[in-house]
mmCIF file of C-alpha atoms in Angstrom:
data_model
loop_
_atom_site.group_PDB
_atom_site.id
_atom_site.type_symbol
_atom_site.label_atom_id
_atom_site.label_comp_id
_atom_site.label_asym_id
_atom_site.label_seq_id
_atom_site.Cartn_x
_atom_site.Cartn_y
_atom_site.Cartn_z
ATOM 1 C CA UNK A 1 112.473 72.445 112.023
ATOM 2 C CA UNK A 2 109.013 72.792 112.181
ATOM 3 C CA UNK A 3 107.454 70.545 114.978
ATOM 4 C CA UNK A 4 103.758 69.213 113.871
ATOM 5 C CA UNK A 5 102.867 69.199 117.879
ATOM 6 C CA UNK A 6 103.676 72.927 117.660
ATOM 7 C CA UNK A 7 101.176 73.927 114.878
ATOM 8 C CA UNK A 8 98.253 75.917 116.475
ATOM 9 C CA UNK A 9 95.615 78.395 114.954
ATOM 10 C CA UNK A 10 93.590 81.074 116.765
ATOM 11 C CA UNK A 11 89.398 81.025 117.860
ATOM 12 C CA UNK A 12 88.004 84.329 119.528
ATOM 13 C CA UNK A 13 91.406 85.823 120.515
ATOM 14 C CA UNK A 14 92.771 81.801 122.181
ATOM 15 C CA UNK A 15 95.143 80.138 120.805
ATOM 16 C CA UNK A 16 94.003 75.894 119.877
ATOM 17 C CA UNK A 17 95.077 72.867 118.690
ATOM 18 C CA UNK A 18 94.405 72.088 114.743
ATOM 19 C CA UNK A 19 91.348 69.898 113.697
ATOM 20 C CA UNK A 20 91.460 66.776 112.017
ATOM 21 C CA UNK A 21 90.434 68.846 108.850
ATOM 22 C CA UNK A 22 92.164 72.034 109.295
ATOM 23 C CA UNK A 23 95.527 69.526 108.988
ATOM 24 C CA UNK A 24 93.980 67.711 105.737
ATOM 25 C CA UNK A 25 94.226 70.830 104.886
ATOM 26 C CA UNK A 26 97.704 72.010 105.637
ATOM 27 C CA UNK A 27 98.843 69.083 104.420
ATOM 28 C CA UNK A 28 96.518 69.769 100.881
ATOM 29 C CA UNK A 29 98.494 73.483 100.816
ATOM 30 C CA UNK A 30 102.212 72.236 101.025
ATOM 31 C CA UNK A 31 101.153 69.404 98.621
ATOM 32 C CA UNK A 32 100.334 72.401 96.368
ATOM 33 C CA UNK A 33 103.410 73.971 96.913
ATOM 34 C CA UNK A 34 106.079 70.980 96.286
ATOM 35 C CA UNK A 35 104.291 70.318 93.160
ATOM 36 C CA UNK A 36 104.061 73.320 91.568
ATOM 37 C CA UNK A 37 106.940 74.806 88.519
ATOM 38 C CA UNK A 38 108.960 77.935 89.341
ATOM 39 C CA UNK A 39 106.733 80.532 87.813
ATOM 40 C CA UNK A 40 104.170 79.419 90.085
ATOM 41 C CA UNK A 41 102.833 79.884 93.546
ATOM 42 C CA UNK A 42 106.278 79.729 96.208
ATOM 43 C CA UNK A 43 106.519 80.240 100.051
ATOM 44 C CA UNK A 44 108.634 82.807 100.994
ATOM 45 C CA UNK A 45 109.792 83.893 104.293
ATOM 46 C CA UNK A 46 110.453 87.118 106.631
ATOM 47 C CA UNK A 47 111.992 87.038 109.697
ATOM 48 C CA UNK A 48 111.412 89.902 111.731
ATOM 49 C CA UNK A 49 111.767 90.776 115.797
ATOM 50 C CA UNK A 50 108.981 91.836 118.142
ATOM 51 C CA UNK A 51 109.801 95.135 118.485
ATOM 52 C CA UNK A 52 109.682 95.519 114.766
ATOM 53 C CA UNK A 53 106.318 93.914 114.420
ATOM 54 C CA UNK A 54 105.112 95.353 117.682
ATOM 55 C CA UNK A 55 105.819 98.990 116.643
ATOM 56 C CA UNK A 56 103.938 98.738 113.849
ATOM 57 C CA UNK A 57 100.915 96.355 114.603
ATOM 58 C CA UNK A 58 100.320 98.726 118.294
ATOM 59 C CA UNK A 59 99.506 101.486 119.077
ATOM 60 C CA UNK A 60 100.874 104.464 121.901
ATOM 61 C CA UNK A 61 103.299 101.737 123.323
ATOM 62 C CA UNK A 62 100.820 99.116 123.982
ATOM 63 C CA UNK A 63 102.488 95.702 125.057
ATOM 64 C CA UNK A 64 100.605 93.076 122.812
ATOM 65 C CA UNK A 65 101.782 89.175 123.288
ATOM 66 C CA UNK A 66 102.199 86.855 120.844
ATOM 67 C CA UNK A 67 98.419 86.083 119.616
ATOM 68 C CA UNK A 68 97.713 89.757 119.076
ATOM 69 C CA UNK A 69 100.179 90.156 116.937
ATOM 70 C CA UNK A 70 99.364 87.086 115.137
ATOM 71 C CA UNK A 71 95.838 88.099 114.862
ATOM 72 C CA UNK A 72 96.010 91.507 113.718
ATOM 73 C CA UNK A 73 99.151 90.819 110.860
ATOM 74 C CA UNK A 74 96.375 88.159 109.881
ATOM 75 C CA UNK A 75 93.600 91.128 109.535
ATOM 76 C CA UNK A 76 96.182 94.192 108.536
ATOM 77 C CA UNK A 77 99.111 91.936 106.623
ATOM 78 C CA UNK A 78 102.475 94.070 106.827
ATOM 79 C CA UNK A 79 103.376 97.164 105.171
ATOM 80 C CA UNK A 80 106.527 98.583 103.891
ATOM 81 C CA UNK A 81 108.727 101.498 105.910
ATOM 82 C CA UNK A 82 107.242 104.147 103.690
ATOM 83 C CA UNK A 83 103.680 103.311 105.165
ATOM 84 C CA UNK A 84 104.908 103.727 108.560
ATOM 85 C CA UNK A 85 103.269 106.294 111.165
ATOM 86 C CA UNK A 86 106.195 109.059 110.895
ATOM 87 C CA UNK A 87 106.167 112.517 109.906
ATOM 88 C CA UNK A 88 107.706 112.761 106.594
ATOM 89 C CA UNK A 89 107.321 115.671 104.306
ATOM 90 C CA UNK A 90 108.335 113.466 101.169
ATOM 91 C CA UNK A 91 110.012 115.889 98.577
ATOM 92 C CA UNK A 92 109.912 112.499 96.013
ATOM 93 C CA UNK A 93 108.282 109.036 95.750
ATOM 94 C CA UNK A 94 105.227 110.706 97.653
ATOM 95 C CA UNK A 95 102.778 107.562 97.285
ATOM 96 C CA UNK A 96 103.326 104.075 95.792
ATOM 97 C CA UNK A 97 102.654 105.109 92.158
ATOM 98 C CA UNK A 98 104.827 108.238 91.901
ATOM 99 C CA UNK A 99 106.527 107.944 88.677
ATOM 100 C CA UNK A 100 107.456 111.348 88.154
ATOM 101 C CA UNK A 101 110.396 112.642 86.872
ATOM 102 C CA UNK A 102 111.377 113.835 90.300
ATOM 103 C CA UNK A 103 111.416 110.308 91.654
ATOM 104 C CA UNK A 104 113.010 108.881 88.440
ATOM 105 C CA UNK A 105 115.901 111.569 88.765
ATOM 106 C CA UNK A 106 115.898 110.569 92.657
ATOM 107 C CA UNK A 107 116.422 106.665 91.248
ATOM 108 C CA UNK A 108 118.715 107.457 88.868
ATOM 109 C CA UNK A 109 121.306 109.363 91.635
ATOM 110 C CA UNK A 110 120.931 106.676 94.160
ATOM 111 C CA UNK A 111 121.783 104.094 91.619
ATOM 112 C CA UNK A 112 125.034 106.242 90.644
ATOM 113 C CA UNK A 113 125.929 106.116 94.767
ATOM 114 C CA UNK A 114 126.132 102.522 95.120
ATOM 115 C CA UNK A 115 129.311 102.727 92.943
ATOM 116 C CA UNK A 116 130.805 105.084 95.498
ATOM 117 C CA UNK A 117 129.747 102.207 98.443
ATOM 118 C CA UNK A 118 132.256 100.844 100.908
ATOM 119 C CA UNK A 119 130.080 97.657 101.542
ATOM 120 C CA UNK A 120 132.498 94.599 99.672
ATOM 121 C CA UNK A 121 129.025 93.182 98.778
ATOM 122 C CA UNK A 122 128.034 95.938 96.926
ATOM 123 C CA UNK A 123 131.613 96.837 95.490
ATOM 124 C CA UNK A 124 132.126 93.107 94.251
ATOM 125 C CA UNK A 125 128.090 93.406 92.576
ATOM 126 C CA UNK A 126 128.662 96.964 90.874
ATOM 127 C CA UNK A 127 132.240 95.662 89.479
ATOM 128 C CA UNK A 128 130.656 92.261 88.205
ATOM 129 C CA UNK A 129 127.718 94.439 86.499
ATOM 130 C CA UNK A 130 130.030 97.557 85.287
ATOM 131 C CA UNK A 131 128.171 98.181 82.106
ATOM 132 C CA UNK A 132 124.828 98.425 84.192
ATOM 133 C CA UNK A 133 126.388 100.718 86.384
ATOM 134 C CA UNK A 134 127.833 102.718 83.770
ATOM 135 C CA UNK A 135 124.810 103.829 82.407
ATOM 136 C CA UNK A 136 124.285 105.521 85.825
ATOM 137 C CA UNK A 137 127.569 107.393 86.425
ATOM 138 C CA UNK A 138 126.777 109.701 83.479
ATOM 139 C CA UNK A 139 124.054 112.111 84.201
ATOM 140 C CA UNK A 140 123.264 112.382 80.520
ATOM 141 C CA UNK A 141 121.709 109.350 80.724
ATOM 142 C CA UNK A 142 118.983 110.806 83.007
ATOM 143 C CA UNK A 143 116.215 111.783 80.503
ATOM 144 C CA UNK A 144 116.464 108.763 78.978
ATOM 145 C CA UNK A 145 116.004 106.822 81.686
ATOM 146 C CA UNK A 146 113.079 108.784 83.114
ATOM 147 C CA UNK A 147 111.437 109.010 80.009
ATOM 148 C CA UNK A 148 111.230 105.270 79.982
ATOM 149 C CA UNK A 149 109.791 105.047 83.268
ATOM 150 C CA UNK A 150 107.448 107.720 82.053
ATOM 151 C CA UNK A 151 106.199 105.159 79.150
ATOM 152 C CA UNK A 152 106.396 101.911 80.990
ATOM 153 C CA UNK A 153 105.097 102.906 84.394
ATOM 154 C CA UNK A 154 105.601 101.983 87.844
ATOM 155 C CA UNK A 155 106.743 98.712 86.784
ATOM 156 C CA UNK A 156 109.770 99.723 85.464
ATOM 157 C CA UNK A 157 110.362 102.248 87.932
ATOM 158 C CA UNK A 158 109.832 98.768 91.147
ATOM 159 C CA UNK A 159 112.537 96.800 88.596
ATOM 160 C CA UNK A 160 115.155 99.594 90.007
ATOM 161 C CA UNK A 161 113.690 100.191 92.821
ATOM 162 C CA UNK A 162 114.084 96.243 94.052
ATOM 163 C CA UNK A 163 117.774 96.965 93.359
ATOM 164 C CA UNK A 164 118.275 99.930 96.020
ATOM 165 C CA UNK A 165 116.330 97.857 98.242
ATOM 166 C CA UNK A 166 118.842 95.287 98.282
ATOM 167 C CA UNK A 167 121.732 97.541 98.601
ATOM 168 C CA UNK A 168 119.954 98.508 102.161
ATOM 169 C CA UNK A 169 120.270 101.721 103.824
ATOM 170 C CA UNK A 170 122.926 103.172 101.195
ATOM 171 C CA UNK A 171 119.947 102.595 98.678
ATOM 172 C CA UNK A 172 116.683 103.373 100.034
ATOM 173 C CA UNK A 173 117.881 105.225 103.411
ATOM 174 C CA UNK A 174 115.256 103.905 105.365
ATOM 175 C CA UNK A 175 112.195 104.451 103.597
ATOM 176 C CA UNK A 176 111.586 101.805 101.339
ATOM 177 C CA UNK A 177 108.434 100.975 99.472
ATOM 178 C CA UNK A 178 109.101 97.207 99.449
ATOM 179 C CA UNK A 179 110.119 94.266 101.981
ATOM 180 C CA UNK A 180 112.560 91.565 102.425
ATOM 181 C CA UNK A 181 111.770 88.042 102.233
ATOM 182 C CA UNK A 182 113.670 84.671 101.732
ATOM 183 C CA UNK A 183 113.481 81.757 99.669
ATOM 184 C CA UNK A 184 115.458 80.162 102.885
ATOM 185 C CA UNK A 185 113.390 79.837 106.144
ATOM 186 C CA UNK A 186 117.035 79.788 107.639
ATOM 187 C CA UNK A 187 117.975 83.000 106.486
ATOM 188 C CA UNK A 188 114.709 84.671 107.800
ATOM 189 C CA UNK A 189 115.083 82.874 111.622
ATOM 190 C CA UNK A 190 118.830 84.525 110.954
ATOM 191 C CA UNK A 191 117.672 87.994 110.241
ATOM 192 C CA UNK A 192 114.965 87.491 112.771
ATOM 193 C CA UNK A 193 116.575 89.046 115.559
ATOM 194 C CA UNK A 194 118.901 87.912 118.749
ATOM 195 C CA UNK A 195 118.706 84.213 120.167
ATOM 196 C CA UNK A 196 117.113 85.305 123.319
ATOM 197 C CA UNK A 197 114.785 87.532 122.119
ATOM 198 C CA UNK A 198 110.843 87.009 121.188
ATOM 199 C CA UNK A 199 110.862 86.902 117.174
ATOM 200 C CA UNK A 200 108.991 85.923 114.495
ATOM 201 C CA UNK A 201 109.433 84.391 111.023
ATOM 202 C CA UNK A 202 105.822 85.113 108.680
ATOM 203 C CA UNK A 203 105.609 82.567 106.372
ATOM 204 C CA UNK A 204 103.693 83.893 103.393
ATOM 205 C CA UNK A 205 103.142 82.825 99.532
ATOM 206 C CA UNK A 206 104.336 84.985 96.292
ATOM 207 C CA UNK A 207 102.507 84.509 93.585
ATOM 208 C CA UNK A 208 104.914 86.318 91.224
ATOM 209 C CA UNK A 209 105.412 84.554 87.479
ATOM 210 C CA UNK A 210 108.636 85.622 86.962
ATOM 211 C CA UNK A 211 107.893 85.304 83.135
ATOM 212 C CA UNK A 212 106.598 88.700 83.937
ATOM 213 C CA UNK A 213 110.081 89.747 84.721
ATOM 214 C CA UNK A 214 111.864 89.033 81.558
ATOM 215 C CA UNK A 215 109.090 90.344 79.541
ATOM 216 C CA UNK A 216 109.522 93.548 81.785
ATOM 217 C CA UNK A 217 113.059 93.572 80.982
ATOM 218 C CA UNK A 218 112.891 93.233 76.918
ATOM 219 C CA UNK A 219 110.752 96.475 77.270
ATOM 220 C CA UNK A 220 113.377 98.440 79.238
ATOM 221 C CA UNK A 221 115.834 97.579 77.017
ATOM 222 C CA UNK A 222 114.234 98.891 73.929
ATOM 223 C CA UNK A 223 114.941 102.386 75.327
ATOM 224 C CA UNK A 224 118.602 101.328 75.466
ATOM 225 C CA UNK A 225 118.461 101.565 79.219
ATOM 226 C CA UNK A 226 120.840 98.255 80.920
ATOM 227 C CA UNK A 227 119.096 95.883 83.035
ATOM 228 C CA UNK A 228 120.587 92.913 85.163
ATOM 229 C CA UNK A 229 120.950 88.943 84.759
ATOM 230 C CA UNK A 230 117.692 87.539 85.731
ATOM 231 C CA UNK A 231 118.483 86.470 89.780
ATOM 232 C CA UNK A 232 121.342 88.344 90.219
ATOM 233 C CA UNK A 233 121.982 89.737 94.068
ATOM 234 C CA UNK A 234 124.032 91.842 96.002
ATOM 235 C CA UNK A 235 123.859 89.320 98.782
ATOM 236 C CA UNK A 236 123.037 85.723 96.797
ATOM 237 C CA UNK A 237 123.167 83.664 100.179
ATOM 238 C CA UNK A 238 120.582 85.415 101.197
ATOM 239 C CA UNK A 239 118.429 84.298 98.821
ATOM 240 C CA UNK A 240 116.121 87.413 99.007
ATOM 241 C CA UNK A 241 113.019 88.129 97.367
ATOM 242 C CA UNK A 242 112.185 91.563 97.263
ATOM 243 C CA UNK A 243 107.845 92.340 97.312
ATOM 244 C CA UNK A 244 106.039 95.345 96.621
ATOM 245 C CA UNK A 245 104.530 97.375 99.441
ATOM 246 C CA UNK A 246 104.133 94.391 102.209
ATOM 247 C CA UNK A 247 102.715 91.056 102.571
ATOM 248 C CA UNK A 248 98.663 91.263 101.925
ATOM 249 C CA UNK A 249 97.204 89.083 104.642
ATOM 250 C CA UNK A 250 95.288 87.041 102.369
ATOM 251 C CA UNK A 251 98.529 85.369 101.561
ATOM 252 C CA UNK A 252 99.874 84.960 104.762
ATOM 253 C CA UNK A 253 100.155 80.948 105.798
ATOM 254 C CA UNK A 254 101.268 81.439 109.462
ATOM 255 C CA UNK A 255 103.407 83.441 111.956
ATOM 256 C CA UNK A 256 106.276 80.994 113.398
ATOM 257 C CA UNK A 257 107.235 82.413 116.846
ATOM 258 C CA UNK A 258 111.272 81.376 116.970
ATOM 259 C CA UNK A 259 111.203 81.779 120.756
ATOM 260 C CA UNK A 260 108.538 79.459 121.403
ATOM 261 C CA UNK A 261 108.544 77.561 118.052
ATOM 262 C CA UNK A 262 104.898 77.527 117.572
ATOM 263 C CA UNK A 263 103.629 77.876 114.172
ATOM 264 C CA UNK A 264 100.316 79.921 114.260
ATOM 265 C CA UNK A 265 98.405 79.353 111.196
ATOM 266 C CA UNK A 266 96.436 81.972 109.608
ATOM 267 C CA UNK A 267 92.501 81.379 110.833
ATOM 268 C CA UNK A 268 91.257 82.577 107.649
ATOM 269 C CA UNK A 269 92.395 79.204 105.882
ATOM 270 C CA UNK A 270 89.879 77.444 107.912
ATOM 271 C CA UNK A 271 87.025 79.906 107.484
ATOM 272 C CA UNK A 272 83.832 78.814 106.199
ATOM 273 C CA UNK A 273 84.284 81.425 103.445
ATOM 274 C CA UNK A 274 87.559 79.636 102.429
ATOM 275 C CA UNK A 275 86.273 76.011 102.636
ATOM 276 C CA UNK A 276 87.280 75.693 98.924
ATOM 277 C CA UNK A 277 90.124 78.181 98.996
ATOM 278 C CA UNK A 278 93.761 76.936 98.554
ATOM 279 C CA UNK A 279 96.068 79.681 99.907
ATOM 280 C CA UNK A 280 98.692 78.371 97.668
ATOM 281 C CA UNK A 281 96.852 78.998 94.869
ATOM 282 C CA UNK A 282 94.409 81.577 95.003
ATOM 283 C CA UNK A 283 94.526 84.653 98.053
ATOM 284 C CA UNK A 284 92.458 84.081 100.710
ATOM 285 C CA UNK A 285 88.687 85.775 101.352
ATOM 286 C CA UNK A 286 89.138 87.720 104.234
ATOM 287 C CA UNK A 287 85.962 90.076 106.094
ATOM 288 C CA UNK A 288 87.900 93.570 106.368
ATOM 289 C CA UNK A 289 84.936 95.926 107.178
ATOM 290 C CA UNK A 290 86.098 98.825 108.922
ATOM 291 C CA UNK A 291 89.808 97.869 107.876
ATOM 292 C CA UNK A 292 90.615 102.023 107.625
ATOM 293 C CA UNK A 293 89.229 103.166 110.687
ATOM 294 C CA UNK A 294 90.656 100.141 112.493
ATOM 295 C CA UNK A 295 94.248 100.303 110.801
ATOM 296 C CA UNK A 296 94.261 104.154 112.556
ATOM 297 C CA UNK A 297 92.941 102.627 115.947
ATOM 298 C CA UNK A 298 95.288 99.467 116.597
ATOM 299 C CA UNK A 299 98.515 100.334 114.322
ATOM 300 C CA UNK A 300 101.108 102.700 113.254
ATOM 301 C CA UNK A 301 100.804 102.737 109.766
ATOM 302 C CA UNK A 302 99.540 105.915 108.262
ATOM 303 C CA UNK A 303 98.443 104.842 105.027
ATOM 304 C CA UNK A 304 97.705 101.640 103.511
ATOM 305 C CA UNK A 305 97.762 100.405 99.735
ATOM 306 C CA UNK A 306 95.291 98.024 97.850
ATOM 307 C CA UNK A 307 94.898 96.367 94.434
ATOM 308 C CA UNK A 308 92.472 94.842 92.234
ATOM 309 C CA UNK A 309 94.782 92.801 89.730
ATOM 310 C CA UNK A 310 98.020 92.579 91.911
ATOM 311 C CA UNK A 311 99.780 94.930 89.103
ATOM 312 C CA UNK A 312 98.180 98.490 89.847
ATOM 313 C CA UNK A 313 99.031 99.062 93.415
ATOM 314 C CA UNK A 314 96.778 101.712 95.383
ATOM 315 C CA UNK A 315 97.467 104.270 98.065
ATOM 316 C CA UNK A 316 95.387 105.588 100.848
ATOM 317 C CA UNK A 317 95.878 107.189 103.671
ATOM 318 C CA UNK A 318 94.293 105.965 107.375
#
């Protein structure tokens, strides 16, 4: 799918052909990839369209072609609908660490809805999970369940959370605090936008252990709160993986344009200051001086979120 003749990276705002060495290195990073287990270092991917990507990495309507875009999700990464430039007077989940009981009541309700859905995706996953779904239909349950987020933290409270992401629009109407991604490259072209259209798949690594998962999961359940089989999906073909927040742009490998099927590879790889950085297994070292000031310049985000440890996440706004 991916044409090695295609495979470009970016110098001073042009777009150029790979070095001998930058390829080694490619090569090196999928190496990396194939060969390591499942609680390792994966790609995933994220197909999105150019007027999604544009909207948010421009500014007043500016009309930015391919290698701006490229450069500045390189410098900014991508950020979730909730850090979006829009005027929202948030009455719950006001910044990515709320875990008040506001927010956990909010949760809670939403959860109950998708049993009321119409979607035969949904219907068939809340009927093949009744006794999780259960626990949500009776609103006695709702102390209980907040007052295990309240002890576990915003861990427990992104465990549901991925779930109402899933579900889409009947889950997180609109303003989610996490993305979409694919284990299928596939998928992502699919959800990428129409044939004829300029769009984008961003190939990116997730360094989740999902060891961390079923740990998280034991925990819940000692408050007698339900959780769900480990990779179970409202839509399974899909094969979605849902991330906190965004991509960080120290992960990001490339940004395949679909319309022109060039691969543009992230520069950063072949920095000086990443000469012995594998993306695949450790985050990239990126320069982001003035990142806040910039982020309020050249995009529509109006906050951003950081984190030292990749557990505690970090809000602030631009």
């Amino acid at each position: 799918m991916i044409n090695p003749n295609k495979l470009i990276t970016i110098d001073d705002d042009d777009n150029r052909a790979l070095k001998n060495c930058e390829m080694e290195k490619v090569l090196q990073t999928l190496f990396s990839l194939v060969s390591t287990n499942r609680n390792e270092s994966k790609m995933l991917y994220r197909g999105v369209s150019y007027d999604f990507l544009s909207d948010r990495l421009s500014k007043n309507d500016e009309n930015i072609d391919d290698k701006t875009i490229a450069n500045r999700l390189f410098y900014f990464g991508e950020k979730a609908q909730h850090f979006r430039n829009e005027a929202i007077n948030r009455k719950w989940l006001n910044d990515i660490s709320d875990i008040s009981n506001k927010t956990a009541n909010k949760i809670f309700d939403r959860l109950s809805n998708l049993s009321k859905s119409k979607n035969s995706n949904v219907t068939s996953f809340v009927n093949s999970n009744s006794s999780f779904f259960e626990f949500f239909s009776d609103k006695a349950n709702k102390a209980v369940f907040s007052d295990m987020i309240n002890e576990l933290g915003v861990v427990a409270r992104d465990y549901y959370w991925a779930v109402l992401h899933t579900a889409g629009h009947i889950g997180t109407n609109g303003k989610s605090i996490s993305i979409s991604t694919s284990r299928s490259i596939r998928q992502a072209i699919s959800f990428s936008g129409k044939r004829d259209t300029r769009r984008y798949v961003i190939f990116t690594i997730n360094r989740t252990d999902h060891r961390t998962k079923k740990r998280l999961t034991n925990e819940i359940s000692r408050f007698h709160v339900p959780v769900l089989p480990m990779r179970s999906s409202i839509y399974q073909a899909q094969k979605e993986e849902t991330l906190k927040a965004g991509l960080f742009p120290h992960d990001i490998v490339g940004l395949y344009c679909v319309h022109t099927k060039q691969l543009i590879l992230n520069p950063h790889m072949f920095s000086q200051l990443n000469e012995k950085v594998n993306i695949a297994m450790k985050p990239l070292i990126i320069d982001q001086s003035h990142f806040n000031e910039r982020l309020h310049d050249l995009t529509n985000y109006s906050s951003w979120f950081h984190t030292f440890d990749r557990e505690e996440y970090f809000e602030t706004v631009a």
